[in-house]
JSON list of C-alpha atoms in Angstrom, two decimals:
[
{"chain": "M", "resi": 70, "resn": "ALA", "atom": "CA", "xyz": [12.60, -15.02, -5.48]},
{"chain": "M", "resi": 71, "resn": "SER", "atom": "CA", "xyz": [10.08, -12.82, -7.20]},
{"chain": "M", "resi": 72, "resn": "VAL", "atom": "CA", "xyz": [10.99, -9.55, -8.85]},
{"chain": "M", "resi": 73, "resn": "SER", "atom": "CA", "xyz": [9.26, -7.50, -6.16]},
{"chain": "M", "resi": 74, "resn": "GLN", "atom": "CA", "xyz": [11.28, -9.24, -3.42]},
{"chain": "M", "resi": 75, "resn": "VAL", "atom": "CA", "xyz": [14.52, -8.50, -5.24]},
{"chain": "M", "resi": 76, "resn": "VAL", "atom": "CA", "xyz": [13.54, -4.86, -5.71]},
{"chain": "M", "resi": 77, "resn": "ARG", "atom": "CA", "xyz": [12.61, -4.54, -2.01]},
{"chain": "M", "resi": 78, "resn": "LYS", "atom": "CA", "xyz": [15.95, -5.99, -0.96]},
{"chain": "M", "resi": 79, "resn": "ARG", "atom": "CA", "xyz": [17.99, -3.81, -3.32]},
{"chain": "M", "resi": 80, "resn": "ALA", "atom": "CA", "xyz": [16.07, -0.68, -2.32]},
{"chain": "M", "resi": 81, "resn": "GLY", "atom": "CA", "xyz": [16.62, -1.43, 1.37]},
{"chain": "M", "resi": 82, "resn": "THR", "atom": "CA", "xyz": [20.32, -2.05, 0.84]},
{"chain": "M", "resi": 83, "resn": "THR", "atom": "CA", "xyz": [20.64, 1.18, -1.14]},
{"chain": "M", "resi": 84, "resn": "ILE", "atom": "CA", "xyz": [18.84, 3.19, 1.56]},
{"chain": "M", "resi": 85, "resn": "GLY", "atom": "CA", "xyz": [21.11, 1.66, 4.19]},
{"chain": "M", "resi": 86, "resn": "ARG", "atom": "CA", "xyz": [24.27, 2.47, 2.27]},
{"chain": "M", "resi": 87, "resn": "LEU", "atom": "CA", "xyz": [23.12, 6.02, 1.49]},
{"chain": "M", "resi": 88, "resn": "SER", "atom": "CA", "xyz": [22.35, 6.63, 5.16]},
{"chain": "M", "resi": 89, "resn": "THR", "atom": "CA", "xyz": [26.08, 7.02, 5.76]},
{"chain": "M", "resi": 90, "resn": "VAL", "atom": "CA", "xyz": [26.11, 10.32, 3.85]},
{"chain": "M", "resi": 91, "resn": "LEU", "atom": "CA", "xyz": [22.87, 11.78, 5.23]},
{"chain": "M", "resi": 92, "resn": "ASN", "atom": "CA", "xyz": [23.09, 14.70, 7.61]},
{"chain": "M", "resi": 93, "resn": "ASP", "atom": "CA", "xyz": [21.70, 14.13, 11.10]},
{"chain": "M", "resi": 94, "resn": "VAL", "atom": "CA", "xyz": [18.32, 15.76, 10.42]},
{"chain": "M", "resi": 95, "resn": "LEU", "atom": "CA", "xyz": [17.65, 13.62, 7.33]},
{"chain": "M", "resi": 96, "resn": "LEU", "atom": "CA", "xyz": [18.95, 10.49, 9.06]},
{"chain": "M", "resi": 97, "resn": "HIS", "atom": "CA", "xyz": [16.58, 10.95, 12.00]},
{"chain": "M", "resi": 98, "resn": "GLN", "atom": "CA", "xyz": [13.69, 11.59, 9.61]},
{"chain": "M", "resi": 99, "resn": "LEU", "atom": "CA", "xyz": [14.57, 8.41, 7.70]},
{"chain": "M", "resi": 100, "resn": "VAL", "atom": "CA", "xyz": [14.70, 6.30, 10.86]},
{"chain": "M", "resi": 101, "resn": "ASP", "atom": "CA", "xyz": [11.44, 7.79, 12.17]},
{"chain": "M", "resi": 102, "resn": "ARG", "atom": "CA", "xyz": [9.78, 7.10, 8.81]},
{"chain": "M", "resi": 103, "resn": "LEU", "atom": "CA", "xyz": [11.01, 3.50, 8.74]},
{"chain": "M", "resi": 104, "resn": "LEU", "atom": "CA", "xyz": [9.79, 2.91, 12.29]},
{"chain": "M", "resi": 105, "resn": "SER", "atom": "CA", "xyz": [6.38, 4.40, 11.52]},
{"chain": "M", "resi": 106, "resn": "GLN", "atom": "CA", "xyz": [6.09, 2.27, 8.36]},
{"chain": "M", "resi": 107, "resn": "ILE", "atom": "CA", "xyz": [6.95, -0.87, 10.35]},
{"chain": "M", "resi": 108, "resn": "ASP", "atom": "CA", "xyz": [4.23, 0.02, 12.86]},
{"chain": "M", "resi": 109, "resn": "LEU", "atom": "CA", "xyz": [1.75, 0.78, 10.07]},
{"chain": "M", "resi": 110, "resn": "VAL", "atom": "CA", "xyz": [2.33, -2.55, 8.33]},
{"chain": "M", "resi": 111, "resn": "SER", "atom": "CA", "xyz": [2.18, -4.34, 11.69]},
{"chain": "M", "resi": 112, "resn": "GLU", "atom": "CA", "xyz": [-1.24, -2.85, 12.39]},
{"chain": "M", "resi": 113, "resn": "LYS", "atom": "CA", "xyz": [-2.55, -4.19, 9.06]},
{"chain": "M", "resi": 114, "resn": "GLY", "atom": "CA", "xyz": [-2.31, -7.80, 10.20]},
{"chain": "M", "resi": 115, "resn": "VAL", "atom": "CA", "xyz": [1.31, -8.70, 10.57]},
{"chain": "M", "resi": 116, "resn": "GLY", "atom": "CA", "xyz": [3.01, -8.82, 13.94]},
{"chain": "M", "resi": 117, "resn": "LYS", "atom": "CA", "xyz": [6.51, -7.61, 14.62]},
{"chain": "M", "resi": 118, "resn": "SER", "atom": "CA", "xyz": [7.66, -11.22, 14.61]},
{"chain": "M", "resi": 119, "resn": "GLY", "atom": "CA", "xyz": [6.65, -11.44, 10.95]},
{"chain": "M", "resi": 120, "resn": "LYS", "atom": "CA", "xyz": [3.88, -13.96, 11.71]},
{"chain": "M", "resi": 121, "resn": "ARG", "atom": "CA", "xyz": [0.50, -13.40, 10.16]},
{"chain": "M", "resi": 122, "resn": "ARG", "atom": "CA", "xyz": [-2.52, -13.00, 12.37]},
{"chain": "M", "resi": 123, "resn": "ALA", "atom": "CA", "xyz": [-5.62, -15.05, 11.62]},
{"chain": "M", "resi": 124, "resn": "VAL", "atom": "CA", "xyz": [-7.35, -13.92, 8.44]},
{"chain": "M", "resi": 125, "resn": "ALA", "atom": "CA", "xyz": [-10.82, -14.74, 7.14]},
{"chain": "M", "resi": 126, "resn": "SER", "atom": "CA", "xyz": [-10.64, -14.80, 3.34]},
{"chain": "M", "resi": 127, "resn": "SER", "atom": "CA", "xyz": [-8.16, -15.62, 0.59]},
{"chain": "M", "resi": 128, "resn": "SER", "atom": "CA", "xyz": [-7.88, -11.96, -0.44]},
{"chain": "M", "resi": 129, "resn": "ALA", "atom": "CA", "xyz": [-7.11, -11.05, 3.15]},
{"chain": "M", "resi": 130, "resn": "GLU", "atom": "CA", "xyz": [-4.58, -13.88, 3.19]},
{"chain": "M", "resi": 131, "resn": "LYS", "atom": "CA", "xyz": [-2.85, -12.44, 0.13]},
{"chain": "M", "resi": 132, "resn": "ARG", "atom": "CA", "xyz": [-2.71, -9.02, 1.77]},
{"chain": "M", "resi": 133, "resn": "GLY", "atom": "CA", "xyz": [-1.24, -10.71, 4.84]},
{"chain": "M", "resi": 134, "resn": "GLU", "atom": "CA", "xyz": [1.51, -12.26, 2.74]},
{"chain": "M", "resi": 135, "resn": "GLU", "atom": "CA", "xyz": [2.25, -8.87, 1.16]},
{"chain": "M", "resi": 136, "resn": "GLY", "atom": "CA", "xyz": [2.32, -7.33, 4.63]},
{"chain": "M", "resi": 137, "resn": "THR", "atom": "CA", "xyz": [4.78, -9.97, 5.78]},
{"chain": "M", "resi": 138, "resn": "ALA", "atom": "CA", "xyz": [7.06, -9.22, 2.83]},
{"chain": "M", "resi": 139, "resn": "ASP", "atom": "CA", "xyz": [6.75, -5.49, 3.50]},
{"chain": "M", "resi": 140, "resn": "THR", "atom": "CA", "xyz": [7.51, -5.95, 7.18]},
{"chain": "M", "resi": 141, "resn": "ARG", "atom": "CA", "xyz": [10.55, -8.10, 6.43]},
{"chain": "M", "resi": 142, "resn": "ALA", "atom": "CA", "xyz": [11.83, -5.61, 3.87]},
{"chain": "M", "resi": 143, "resn": "LEU", "atom": "CA", "xyz": [11.37, -2.69, 6.27]},
{"chain": "M", "resi": 144, "resn": "ILE", "atom": "CA", "xyz": [13.07, -4.54, 9.11]},
{"chain": "M", "resi": 145, "resn": "ARG", "atom": "CA", "xyz": [15.93, -5.56, 6.80]},
{"chain": "M", "resi": 146, "resn": "THR", "atom": "CA", "xyz": [16.29, -1.91, 5.78]},
{"chain": "M", "resi": 147, "resn": "MET", "atom": "CA", "xyz": [16.26, -0.83, 9.42]},
{"chain": "M", "resi": 148, "resn": "CYS", "atom": "CA", "xyz": [18.96, -3.44, 10.16]},
{"chain": "M", "resi": 149, "resn": "THR", "atom": "CA", "xyz": [21.13, -2.09, 7.36]},
{"chain": "M", "resi": 150, "resn": "VAL", "atom": "CA", "xyz": [20.68, 1.54, 8.44]},
{"chain": "M", "resi": 151, "resn": "SER", "atom": "CA", "xyz": [21.35, 0.81, 12.10]},
{"chain": "M", "resi": 152, "resn": "GLY", "atom": "CA", "xyz": [24.35, -1.31, 11.18]},
{"chain": "M", "resi": 153, "resn": "GLU", "atom": "CA", "xyz": [25.83, 1.47, 9.07]},
{"chain": "M", "resi": 154, "resn": "VAL", "atom": "CA", "xyz": [25.09, 4.48, 11.25]},
{"chain": "M", "resi": 155, "resn": "GLY", "atom": "CA", "xyz": [23.88, 3.12, 14.59]},
{"chain": "M", "resi": 156, "resn": "HIS", "atom": "CA", "xyz": [26.38, 5.30, 16.43]},
{"chain": "M", "resi": 157, "resn": "ARG", "atom": "CA", "xyz": [24.54, 8.40, 15.12]},
{"chain": "M", "resi": 158, "resn": "LEU", "atom": "CA", "xyz": [21.08, 7.39, 16.36]},
{"chain": "M", "resi": 159, "resn": "THR", "atom": "CA", "xyz": [19.49, 8.91, 19.43]},
{"chain": "M", "resi": 160, "resn": "GLN", "atom": "CA", "xyz": [18.77, 6.84, 22.52]},
{"chain": "M", "resi": 161, "resn": "GLU", "atom": "CA", "xyz": [15.04, 7.29, 21.91]},
{"chain": "M", "resi": 162, "resn": "GLN", "atom": "CA", "xyz": [15.37, 5.78, 18.43]},
{"chain": "M", "resi": 163, "resn": "ILE", "atom": "CA", "xyz": [17.50, 2.93, 19.73]},
{"chain": "M", "resi": 164, "resn": "ASP", "atom": "CA", "xyz": [14.86, 2.18, 22.37]},
{"chain": "M", "resi": 165, "resn": "LEU", "atom": "CA", "xyz": [12.27, 1.90, 19.59]},
{"chain": "M", "resi": 166, "resn": "ILE", "atom": "CA", "xyz": [14.47, -0.26, 17.35]},
{"chain": "M", "resi": 167, "resn": "ILE", "atom": "CA", "xyz": [15.59, -2.85, 19.92]},
{"chain": "M", "resi": 168, "resn": "PRO", "atom": "CA", "xyz": [12.13, -4.47, 20.49]},
{"chain": "M", "resi": 169, "resn": "ILE", "atom": "CA", "xyz": [11.74, -5.03, 16.74]},
{"chain": "M", "resi": 170, "resn": "PHE", "atom": "CA", "xyz": [14.74, -7.33, 16.72]},
{"chain": "M", "resi": 171, "resn": "LEU", "atom": "CA", "xyz": [13.87, -9.23, 19.90]}
]
């Protein structure tokens, strides 16, 4: 694994663990931010399934691979957060999270 992958994984794990001590306002802001980042990365050429869309050039292909890594890291972080404090999430947030995992 590359250094950037290790850093992404550790950062996601840390965010997930720290989510247990966040107050409700900060927790909801964190979840909303993670969901918006997942959507943003998905719009740049990577689907929610983590599969790259067709790309035209090698530089676009490299960006697609970075997007896939970003998407996976964000989804892993969302998994950790929802696993730690899922009982504190609103129904609206849960409804947005569920399709990501299916």
